[in-house]
Amino acid sequence: MTQAPASPKLQRRRRDRRHDREIVTLAVPAFGALVAEPLFVMVDSAVVGHLGTPQLAGLGIAAALLMTAVSVFVFLAYATTAAVARRVGAGDLAGAIRQGMDGIWLAVLLGAAVVAVTLPLAPWVVDVFGASDTAAPYAVTYLRISSIGIPAMLIVLAATGVLRGLQDTRTPLYVAIGGFTANAVLNVLLVYGVGLGIAGSAWGTVIAQYGMAAVYLVVVIRGARRHRASLRPDAAGIRASARAGVPLLIRTLSLRAVLMIATAVAARLGDTETAAHQIVLSLWSLMAFALDAIAIAGQAIIGRYLGAGDAESARQVCRRMVQWGIASGVVLGVLLMAASPLFLPLFSSDPAVHDALLPALLVVALTQPVAGVVFVLDGVLMGAGDGPYLAGAMLVTLAAFAPVALLVPVLGGGLTALWWAMTLMMTVRMATLWWRTRSGRWIVTGATR
């Protein structure tokens, strides 16, 4: 006797459970790797915050610049993840790793160039950001020392993209745990034990970053040898990786411009608002990376499905990840406000900083479901290799945000008004990304896009 076919509702539940398992398997460990840099900044903020408000304000400006210097090249991770995952779906493991090695060599070249520019220009850049006379020296000290670690972080980005594309997010988790632990210990030791102050915090982060890069290189090189993939730099491959990353570079530059404008506006509101903004931004970044863990899983899964020619599964997992993003945003918003009395004293003992901080945190908490949709759909389109659209959409978002944010000091809205402007930015992003995913134009199958 033949068994009756399952109802459409039951079939959908089974698909959702299968996609849930895929998402959880990749997203949970991916979270550890994603939050490595924000956690580094949060540890630095907690340690430096007790040195004084000017030191924390200086760290806030320098950290925003450093995150920009690294994050503009995040395509080294995202584009590599999508490209490697497509080749994995097509069954070409050797080709996947070769493409990943091109990304790592590109990271080395870009890292050296960024350091060469950052070291001499540090005082000028800090001055452009409008840092006060008391905060500027600390910002320059932290920026110059920490910039030495930029090549290591770019190598980490590229190598992480290789492993994610290979559907391995556990190794980045282990490396992130080791790096975070080393950074925390070194910060406390060098800042207070050795007495180096804010310079000790910067050196601790640099040492931890190079340790992470070394571990990643060992893992990727072993994989390359196992699959007989070449380790030598290939000029054509490096150029191809760079060309593929240009749209994502434009997208990321636009996003970093948003964050730099926000930091510059906060700096003009005063040291107290700058210090409070640094704390809010650190927490916002941590939650953003938590949500982006779902998107990272989506990049790997969607890239694999599209590489294997399975467009329908790509659509289904996109829908399921949006549901995950909304639910995760609600949970994160509730946790942020519930835990705020516990973590605020860790960052600053200044009551004025706390007073400026709490209303802005409430805005961030209320808008986390919107952030959940944004980061998930951003990851979906990256996984599909839809970089040109992402670039254009982010330019539109920047054009909507900039004039509103720049009016905040003029109108006297304070830090809370600045974070409502950030909410406008996220809403525009959500609208543009939602329209694209609904259109279906992002779905292109094959080993390459």
Short mmCIF file of N, CA and C in Angstrom, two decimals, residues 82-251:
data_model
loop_
_atom_site.label_atom_id
_atom_site.label_comp_id
_atom_site.label_asym_id
_atom_site.label_seq_id
_atom_site.Cartn_x
_atom_site.Cartn_y
_atom_site.Cartn_z
N ALA A 82 30.83 34.15 -1.25
CA ALA A 82 29.88 33.84 -2.32
C ALA A 82 30.54 33.08 -3.46
N ALA A 83 31.74 33.54 -3.89
CA ALA A 83 32.42 32.90 -5.02
C ALA A 83 32.85 31.48 -4.69
N VAL A 84 33.40 31.30 -3.49
CA VAL A 84 33.84 29.95 -3.08
C VAL A 84 32.64 29.03 -2.92
N ALA A 85 31.56 29.52 -2.32
CA ALA A 85 30.37 28.69 -2.12
C ALA A 85 29.77 28.24 -3.44
N ARG A 86 29.76 29.12 -4.45
CA ARG A 86 29.25 28.73 -5.76
C ARG A 86 30.06 27.57 -6.34
N ARG A 87 31.39 27.66 -6.23
CA ARG A 87 32.22 26.59 -6.77
C ARG A 87 32.07 25.30 -5.96
N VAL A 88 31.83 25.44 -4.65
CA VAL A 88 31.55 24.25 -3.84
C VAL A 88 30.27 23.59 -4.31
N GLY A 89 29.23 24.40 -4.57
CA GLY A 89 27.98 23.85 -5.07
C GLY A 89 28.14 23.17 -6.42
N ALA A 90 29.07 23.69 -7.24
CA ALA A 90 29.33 23.10 -8.55
C ALA A 90 30.30 21.92 -8.49
N GLY A 91 30.84 21.64 -7.29
CA GLY A 91 31.74 20.50 -7.11
C GLY A 91 33.20 20.76 -7.42
N ASP A 92 33.61 22.02 -7.52
CA ASP A 92 35.00 22.37 -7.86
C ASP A 92 35.73 22.88 -6.62
N LEU A 93 36.18 21.99 -5.74
CA LEU A 93 36.84 22.40 -4.49
C LEU A 93 38.21 23.02 -4.74
N ALA A 94 38.98 22.46 -5.65
CA ALA A 94 40.30 23.02 -5.93
C ALA A 94 40.18 24.44 -6.47
N GLY A 95 39.23 24.67 -7.39
CA GLY A 95 39.01 26.00 -7.93
C GLY A 95 38.53 26.97 -6.86
N ALA A 96 37.72 26.47 -5.92
CA ALA A 96 37.23 27.33 -4.83
C ALA A 96 38.39 27.84 -3.98
N ILE A 97 39.31 26.95 -3.62
CA ILE A 97 40.43 27.36 -2.76
C ILE A 97 41.39 28.26 -3.52
N ARG A 98 41.62 27.98 -4.79
CA ARG A 98 42.50 28.87 -5.59
C ARG A 98 41.94 30.30 -5.61
N GLN A 99 40.64 30.41 -5.76
CA GLN A 99 40.02 31.72 -5.77
C GLN A 99 40.17 32.40 -4.40
N GLY A 100 40.06 31.60 -3.35
CA GLY A 100 40.25 32.14 -2.02
C GLY A 100 41.67 32.63 -1.78
N MET A 101 42.66 31.92 -2.29
CA MET A 101 44.05 32.35 -2.15
C MET A 101 44.31 33.67 -2.87
N ASP A 102 43.65 33.88 -4.00
CA ASP A 102 43.77 35.18 -4.68
C ASP A 102 43.28 36.31 -3.77
N GLY A 103 42.20 36.04 -3.04
CA GLY A 103 41.68 37.03 -2.11
C GLY A 103 42.64 37.33 -0.97
N ILE A 104 43.34 36.31 -0.47
CA ILE A 104 44.30 36.51 0.61
C ILE A 104 45.48 37.34 0.14
N TRP A 105 45.99 37.06 -1.06
CA TRP A 105 47.10 37.87 -1.59
C TRP A 105 46.66 39.32 -1.81
N LEU A 106 45.44 39.51 -2.26
CA LEU A 106 44.92 40.86 -2.41
C LEU A 106 44.85 41.57 -1.05
N ALA A 107 44.49 40.84 0.00
CA ALA A 107 44.43 41.41 1.35
C ALA A 107 45.80 41.89 1.80
N VAL A 108 46.84 41.14 1.51
CA VAL A 108 48.19 41.53 1.89
C VAL A 108 48.57 42.86 1.23
N LEU A 109 48.29 42.98 -0.07
CA LEU A 109 48.64 44.21 -0.80
C LEU A 109 47.84 45.40 -0.29
N LEU A 110 46.56 45.22 -0.07
CA LEU A 110 45.72 46.31 0.39
C LEU A 110 46.10 46.75 1.80
N GLY A 111 46.40 45.78 2.66
CA GLY A 111 46.78 46.09 4.03
C GLY A 111 48.03 46.96 4.10
N ALA A 112 49.02 46.62 3.31
CA ALA A 112 50.26 47.42 3.29
C ALA A 112 49.98 48.84 2.81
N ALA A 113 49.11 48.99 1.83
CA ALA A 113 48.80 50.31 1.31
C ALA A 113 48.07 51.16 2.35
N VAL A 114 47.14 50.57 3.08
CA VAL A 114 46.38 51.31 4.09
C VAL A 114 47.29 51.80 5.21
N VAL A 115 48.21 50.95 5.66
CA VAL A 115 49.14 51.36 6.71
C VAL A 115 50.00 52.54 6.25
N ALA A 116 50.48 52.46 5.01
CA ALA A 116 51.34 53.52 4.46
C ALA A 116 50.61 54.87 4.43
N VAL A 117 49.31 54.85 4.25
CA VAL A 117 48.54 56.08 4.20
C VAL A 117 48.16 56.56 5.62
N THR A 118 47.79 55.63 6.49
CA THR A 118 47.25 55.98 7.80
C THR A 118 48.30 56.59 8.73
N LEU A 119 49.50 56.03 8.76
CA LEU A 119 50.51 56.50 9.72
C LEU A 119 50.82 57.99 9.59
N PRO A 120 51.13 58.49 8.41
CA PRO A 120 51.46 59.93 8.33
C PRO A 120 50.24 60.84 8.43
N LEU A 121 49.06 60.37 8.05
CA LEU A 121 47.89 61.24 7.99
C LEU A 121 47.04 61.22 9.26
N ALA A 122 47.44 60.45 10.27
CA ALA A 122 46.62 60.30 11.48
C ALA A 122 46.24 61.63 12.14
N PRO A 123 47.20 62.55 12.40
CA PRO A 123 46.81 63.81 13.05
C PRO A 123 45.81 64.63 12.22
N TRP A 124 46.02 64.68 10.92
CA TRP A 124 45.12 65.44 10.05
C TRP A 124 43.71 64.86 10.06
N VAL A 125 43.60 63.53 9.98
CA VAL A 125 42.27 62.89 9.95
C VAL A 125 41.54 63.13 11.26
N VAL A 126 42.24 62.99 12.38
CA VAL A 126 41.61 63.22 13.68
C VAL A 126 41.12 64.66 13.78
N ASP A 127 41.89 65.60 13.26
CA ASP A 127 41.49 67.00 13.29
C ASP A 127 40.25 67.24 12.43
N VAL A 128 40.19 66.59 11.27
CA VAL A 128 39.02 66.72 10.39
C VAL A 128 37.76 66.26 11.11
N PHE A 129 37.88 65.26 11.96
CA PHE A 129 36.72 64.74 12.69
C PHE A 129 36.26 65.67 13.80
N GLY A 130 36.99 66.76 14.02
CA GLY A 130 36.56 67.74 15.00
C GLY A 130 36.80 67.35 16.44
N ALA A 131 37.81 66.52 16.69
CA ALA A 131 38.11 66.11 18.05
C ALA A 131 38.53 67.32 18.89
N SER A 132 38.16 67.32 20.16
CA SER A 132 38.55 68.41 21.05
C SER A 132 40.04 68.37 21.31
N ASP A 133 40.56 69.46 21.88
CA ASP A 133 41.99 69.52 22.18
C ASP A 133 42.39 68.47 23.22
N THR A 134 41.47 68.13 24.11
CA THR A 134 41.79 67.12 25.13
C THR A 134 41.75 65.69 24.59
N ALA A 135 40.85 65.43 23.63
CA ALA A 135 40.70 64.06 23.10
C ALA A 135 41.64 63.75 21.94
N ALA A 136 42.05 64.77 21.17
CA ALA A 136 42.82 64.54 19.95
C ALA A 136 44.14 63.79 20.16
N PRO A 137 44.95 64.11 21.17
CA PRO A 137 46.22 63.37 21.33
C PRO A 137 46.00 61.89 21.57
N TYR A 138 44.98 61.54 22.32
CA TYR A 138 44.69 60.13 22.58
C TYR A 138 44.21 59.44 21.30
N ALA A 139 43.43 60.14 20.50
CA ALA A 139 42.94 59.56 19.25
C ALA A 139 44.11 59.28 18.30
N VAL A 140 45.05 60.21 18.19
CA VAL A 140 46.20 60.03 17.29
C VAL A 140 47.06 58.87 17.76
N THR A 141 47.33 58.78 19.05
CA THR A 141 48.15 57.69 19.59
C THR A 141 47.53 56.34 19.28
N TYR A 142 46.24 56.20 19.57
CA TYR A 142 45.56 54.92 19.35
C TYR A 142 45.50 54.57 17.86
N LEU A 143 45.22 55.58 17.03
CA LEU A 143 45.08 55.34 15.59
C LEU A 143 46.39 54.87 14.98
N ARG A 144 47.48 55.53 15.30
CA ARG A 144 48.76 55.17 14.69
C ARG A 144 49.20 53.77 15.08
N ILE A 145 49.09 53.42 16.34
CA ILE A 145 49.53 52.09 16.77
C ILE A 145 48.62 51.01 16.20
N SER A 146 47.32 51.20 16.31
CA SER A 146 46.38 50.17 15.87
C SER A 146 46.40 49.96 14.36
N SER A 147 46.77 50.99 13.58
CA SER A 147 46.80 50.83 12.14
C SER A 147 47.81 49.75 11.71
N ILE A 148 48.80 49.49 12.55
CA ILE A 148 49.79 48.45 12.23
C ILE A 148 49.12 47.08 12.13
N GLY A 149 48.00 46.90 12.79
CA GLY A 149 47.30 45.62 12.74
C GLY A 149 46.35 45.46 11.58
N ILE A 150 46.20 46.49 10.73
CA ILE A 150 45.25 46.41 9.62
C ILE A 150 45.57 45.28 8.64
N PRO A 151 46.83 45.06 8.23
CA PRO A 151 47.08 43.94 7.33
C PRO A 151 46.62 42.60 7.90
N ALA A 152 46.83 42.41 9.20
CA ALA A 152 46.40 41.15 9.83
C ALA A 152 44.89 41.00 9.74
N MET A 153 44.15 42.08 9.99
CA MET A 153 42.70 41.97 9.95
C MET A 153 42.19 41.74 8.53
N LEU A 154 42.85 42.29 7.52
CA LEU A 154 42.42 42.03 6.14
C LEU A 154 42.69 40.59 5.74
N ILE A 155 43.81 40.03 6.21
CA ILE A 155 44.07 38.61 5.97
C ILE A 155 43.00 37.76 6.64
N VAL A 156 42.62 38.14 7.85
CA VAL A 156 41.56 37.42 8.56
C VAL A 156 40.26 37.46 7.77
N LEU A 157 39.92 38.63 7.22
CA LEU A 157 38.69 38.74 6.43
C LEU A 157 38.70 37.79 5.23
N ALA A 158 39.79 37.81 4.47
CA ALA A 158 39.86 36.97 3.27
C ALA A 158 39.84 35.49 3.62
N ALA A 159 40.63 35.10 4.61
CA ALA A 159 40.69 33.68 4.99
C ALA A 159 39.36 33.21 5.56
N THR A 160 38.69 34.07 6.30
CA THR A 160 37.37 33.73 6.82
C THR A 160 36.39 33.49 5.68
N GLY A 161 36.47 34.32 4.63
CA GLY A 161 35.60 34.12 3.48
C GLY A 161 35.81 32.77 2.81
N VAL A 162 37.07 32.33 2.74
CA VAL A 162 37.36 31.01 2.17
C VAL A 162 36.67 29.92 2.98
N LEU A 163 36.82 29.98 4.29
CA LEU A 163 36.25 28.93 5.14
C LEU A 163 34.73 28.96 5.14
N ARG A 164 34.15 30.15 5.15
CA ARG A 164 32.69 30.22 5.09
C ARG A 164 32.17 29.63 3.79
N GLY A 165 32.84 29.95 2.67
CA GLY A 165 32.42 29.39 1.39
C GLY A 165 32.50 27.88 1.37
N LEU A 166 33.46 27.34 2.12
CA LEU A 166 33.60 25.88 2.25
C LEU A 166 32.63 25.30 3.27
N GLN A 167 31.70 26.14 3.77
CA GLN A 167 30.68 25.76 4.75
C GLN A 167 31.28 25.44 6.13
N ASP A 168 32.41 26.06 6.43
CA ASP A 168 33.08 25.88 7.73
C ASP A 168 33.06 27.20 8.48
N THR A 169 32.18 27.32 9.47
CA THR A 169 32.17 28.51 10.32
C THR A 169 32.64 28.20 11.74
N ARG A 170 32.96 26.95 12.00
CA ARG A 170 33.44 26.58 13.34
C ARG A 170 34.88 27.05 13.57
N THR A 171 35.73 26.87 12.57
CA THR A 171 37.12 27.31 12.72
C THR A 171 37.21 28.80 13.01
N PRO A 172 36.49 29.68 12.28
CA PRO A 172 36.52 31.09 12.64
C PRO A 172 36.03 31.36 14.06
N LEU A 173 35.09 30.55 14.55
CA LEU A 173 34.63 30.72 15.93
C LEU A 173 35.76 30.48 16.92
N TYR A 174 36.49 29.39 16.72
CA TYR A 174 37.59 29.07 17.64
C TYR A 174 38.68 30.15 17.60
N VAL A 175 38.97 30.63 16.40
CA VAL A 175 40.00 31.67 16.28
C VAL A 175 39.53 32.96 16.96
N ALA A 176 38.25 33.29 16.79
CA ALA A 176 37.72 34.51 17.40
C ALA A 176 37.77 34.44 18.93
N ILE A 177 37.44 33.28 19.48
CA ILE A 177 37.48 33.13 20.94
C ILE A 177 38.91 33.33 21.44
N GLY A 178 39.87 32.72 20.76
CA GLY A 178 41.26 32.88 21.15
C GLY A 178 41.73 34.32 21.02
N GLY A 179 41.35 34.99 19.93
CA GLY A 179 41.74 36.37 19.72
C GLY A 179 41.14 37.32 20.74
N PHE A 180 39.85 37.12 21.04
CA PHE A 180 39.19 37.97 22.03
C PHE A 180 39.80 37.81 23.41
N THR A 181 40.06 36.57 23.79
CA THR A 181 40.66 36.32 25.10
C THR A 181 42.04 36.96 25.21
N ALA A 182 42.85 36.78 24.17
CA ALA A 182 44.20 37.37 24.17
C ALA A 182 44.11 38.89 24.23
N ASN A 183 43.17 39.47 23.48
CA ASN A 183 43.03 40.93 23.47
C ASN A 183 42.66 41.46 24.85
N ALA A 184 41.72 40.80 25.52
CA ALA A 184 41.28 41.25 26.84
C ALA A 184 42.43 41.20 27.85
N VAL A 185 43.15 40.08 27.86
CA VAL A 185 44.25 39.92 28.81
C VAL A 185 45.35 40.95 28.53
N LEU A 186 45.71 41.10 27.25
CA LEU A 186 46.79 42.02 26.89
C LEU A 186 46.41 43.47 27.19
N ASN A 187 45.13 43.83 26.99
CA ASN A 187 44.70 45.19 27.28
C ASN A 187 44.87 45.54 28.75
N VAL A 188 44.37 44.68 29.60
CA VAL A 188 44.48 44.93 31.04
C VAL A 188 45.95 44.96 31.46
N LEU A 189 46.74 44.01 30.96
CA LEU A 189 48.15 43.92 31.33
C LEU A 189 48.94 45.15 30.89
N LEU A 190 48.75 45.56 29.63
CA LEU A 190 49.55 46.65 29.09
C LEU A 190 49.06 48.03 29.56
N VAL A 191 47.75 48.19 29.74
CA VAL A 191 47.21 49.49 30.16
C VAL A 191 47.50 49.75 31.63
N TYR A 192 47.18 48.76 32.49
CA TYR A 192 47.31 48.97 33.93
C TYR A 192 48.56 48.32 34.52
N GLY A 193 48.87 47.11 34.05
CA GLY A 193 50.04 46.42 34.60
C GLY A 193 51.34 47.10 34.22
N VAL A 194 51.50 47.40 32.93
CA VAL A 194 52.71 48.04 32.45
C VAL A 194 52.60 49.56 32.52
N GLY A 195 51.37 50.07 32.55
CA GLY A 195 51.17 51.51 32.66
C GLY A 195 51.30 52.27 31.36
N LEU A 196 50.97 51.64 30.22
CA LEU A 196 51.10 52.30 28.93
C LEU A 196 49.89 53.16 28.56
N GLY A 197 48.83 53.08 29.36
CA GLY A 197 47.65 53.87 29.06
C GLY A 197 46.97 53.45 27.77
N ILE A 198 46.46 54.41 27.01
CA ILE A 198 45.72 54.10 25.79
C ILE A 198 46.61 53.42 24.75
N ALA A 199 47.92 53.70 24.77
CA ALA A 199 48.84 53.03 23.85
C ALA A 199 48.90 51.53 24.13
N GLY A 200 48.81 51.14 25.40
CA GLY A 200 48.82 49.72 25.74
C GLY A 200 47.61 49.00 25.20
N SER A 201 46.46 49.68 25.21
CA SER A 201 45.25 49.09 24.65
C SER A 201 45.42 48.83 23.16
N ALA A 202 46.02 49.79 22.45
CA ALA A 202 46.23 49.63 21.01
C ALA A 202 47.20 48.49 20.71
N TRP A 203 48.31 48.42 21.45
CA TRP A 203 49.28 47.35 21.22
C TRP A 203 48.69 45.98 21.53
N GLY A 204 47.88 45.87 22.55
CA GLY A 204 47.25 44.58 22.87
C GLY A 204 46.38 44.09 21.73
N THR A 205 45.64 45.02 21.11
CA THR A 205 44.78 44.65 19.99
C THR A 205 45.60 44.22 18.77
N VAL A 206 46.69 44.92 18.49
CA VAL A 206 47.54 44.58 17.35
C VAL A 206 48.12 43.18 17.50
N ILE A 207 48.62 42.86 18.67
CA ILE A 207 49.23 41.54 18.91
C ILE A 207 48.18 40.45 18.71
N ALA A 208 46.98 40.66 19.25
CA ALA A 208 45.92 39.65 19.11
C ALA A 208 45.53 39.47 17.65
N GLN A 209 45.48 40.56 16.89
CA GLN A 209 45.10 40.48 15.47
C GLN A 209 46.10 39.66 14.66
N TYR A 210 47.37 39.87 14.90
CA TYR A 210 48.36 39.10 14.14
C TYR A 210 48.36 37.62 14.55
N GLY A 211 48.05 37.34 15.79
CA GLY A 211 47.92 35.94 16.19
C GLY A 211 46.78 35.26 15.46
N MET A 212 45.65 35.95 15.31
CA MET A 212 44.51 35.39 14.58
C MET A 212 44.87 35.15 13.11
N ALA A 213 45.54 36.12 12.49
CA ALA A 213 45.92 35.97 11.08
C ALA A 213 46.82 34.76 10.87
N ALA A 214 47.75 34.54 11.79
CA ALA A 214 48.67 33.40 11.66
C ALA A 214 47.92 32.08 11.69
N VAL A 215 46.94 31.97 12.59
CA VAL A 215 46.17 30.72 12.68
C VAL A 215 45.37 30.49 11.41
N TYR A 216 44.72 31.52 10.91
CA TYR A 216 43.94 31.38 9.67
C TYR A 216 44.82 30.93 8.50
N LEU A 217 46.00 31.51 8.39
CA LEU A 217 46.88 31.14 7.28
C LEU A 217 47.28 29.68 7.35
N VAL A 218 47.55 29.19 8.53
CA VAL A 218 47.90 27.77 8.69
C VAL A 218 46.75 26.88 8.21
N VAL A 219 45.52 27.22 8.59
CA VAL A 219 44.36 26.41 8.22
C VAL A 219 44.13 26.42 6.71
N VAL A 220 44.18 27.62 6.10
CA VAL A 220 43.92 27.72 4.66
C VAL A 220 45.02 27.04 3.85
N ILE A 221 46.27 27.21 4.26
CA ILE A 221 47.38 26.59 3.53
C ILE A 221 47.28 25.07 3.59
N ARG A 222 46.90 24.53 4.72
CA ARG A 222 46.70 23.08 4.81
C ARG A 222 45.61 22.61 3.87
N GLY A 223 44.51 23.37 3.79
CA GLY A 223 43.44 23.00 2.87
C GLY A 223 43.88 23.07 1.42
N ALA A 224 44.67 24.09 1.09
CA ALA A 224 45.16 24.23 -0.28
C ALA A 224 46.05 23.04 -0.66
N ARG A 225 46.90 22.63 0.23
CA ARG A 225 47.77 21.49 -0.07
C ARG A 225 46.98 20.19 -0.17
N ARG A 226 45.94 20.06 0.65
CA ARG A 226 45.14 18.85 0.60
C ARG A 226 44.42 18.71 -0.74
N HIS A 227 43.96 19.82 -1.29
CA HIS A 227 43.24 19.80 -2.57
C HIS A 227 44.12 20.17 -3.75
N ARG A 228 45.45 20.26 -3.50
CA ARG A 228 46.43 20.55 -4.54
C ARG A 228 46.14 21.87 -5.26
N ALA A 229 45.78 22.86 -4.47
CA ALA A 229 45.54 24.20 -5.01
C ALA A 229 46.82 25.03 -4.84
N SER A 230 47.13 25.84 -5.82
CA SER A 230 48.35 26.63 -5.80
C SER A 230 48.30 27.72 -4.72
N LEU A 231 49.45 27.91 -4.05
CA LEU A 231 49.59 28.94 -3.04
C LEU A 231 50.24 30.21 -3.59
N ARG A 232 50.78 30.14 -4.80
CA ARG A 232 51.49 31.28 -5.36
C ARG A 232 50.54 32.39 -5.80
N PRO A 233 50.99 33.64 -5.65
CA PRO A 233 50.14 34.75 -6.13
C PRO A 233 49.98 34.70 -7.64
N ASP A 234 48.77 34.90 -8.10
CA ASP A 234 48.46 34.91 -9.52
C ASP A 234 47.92 36.29 -9.88
N ALA A 235 48.65 37.03 -10.70
CA ALA A 235 48.27 38.41 -11.00
C ALA A 235 46.87 38.51 -11.59
N ALA A 236 46.54 37.59 -12.50
CA ALA A 236 45.22 37.63 -13.14
C ALA A 236 44.13 37.34 -12.12
N GLY A 237 44.39 36.38 -11.23
CA GLY A 237 43.41 36.03 -10.21
C GLY A 237 43.21 37.16 -9.21
N ILE A 238 44.30 37.82 -8.82
CA ILE A 238 44.20 38.94 -7.89
C ILE A 238 43.41 40.09 -8.51
N ARG A 239 43.68 40.36 -9.80
CA ARG A 239 42.93 41.42 -10.49
C ARG A 239 41.45 41.07 -10.57
N ALA A 240 41.14 39.79 -10.84
CA ALA A 240 39.74 39.37 -10.92
C ALA A 240 39.05 39.53 -9.56
N SER A 241 39.75 39.20 -8.49
CA SER A 241 39.18 39.37 -7.15
C SER A 241 38.91 40.83 -6.85
N ALA A 242 39.85 41.68 -7.27
CA ALA A 242 39.67 43.12 -7.05
C ALA A 242 38.47 43.65 -7.83
N ARG A 243 38.34 43.23 -9.10
CA ARG A 243 37.21 43.70 -9.91
C ARG A 243 35.88 43.25 -9.32
N ALA A 244 35.83 42.01 -8.84
CA ALA A 244 34.59 41.50 -8.26
C ALA A 244 34.22 42.25 -6.98
N GLY A 245 35.24 42.78 -6.31
CA GLY A 245 34.98 43.47 -5.05
C GLY A 245 34.65 44.94 -5.18
N VAL A 246 34.80 45.53 -6.37
CA VAL A 246 34.58 46.98 -6.53
C VAL A 246 33.16 47.39 -6.15
N PRO A 247 32.10 46.71 -6.63
CA PRO A 247 30.75 47.13 -6.21
C PRO A 247 30.55 47.04 -4.70
N LEU A 248 31.05 45.98 -4.08
CA LEU A 248 30.91 45.86 -2.64
C LEU A 248 31.75 46.90 -1.91
N LEU A 249 32.87 47.29 -2.52
CA LEU A 249 33.68 48.35 -1.94
C LEU A 249 32.89 49.66 -1.93
N ILE A 250 32.20 49.96 -3.03
CA ILE A 250 31.37 51.17 -3.10
C ILE A 250 30.26 51.09 -2.07
N ARG A 251 29.64 49.94 -1.97
CA ARG A 251 28.57 49.75 -0.97
C ARG A 251 29.09 49.97 0.43
#
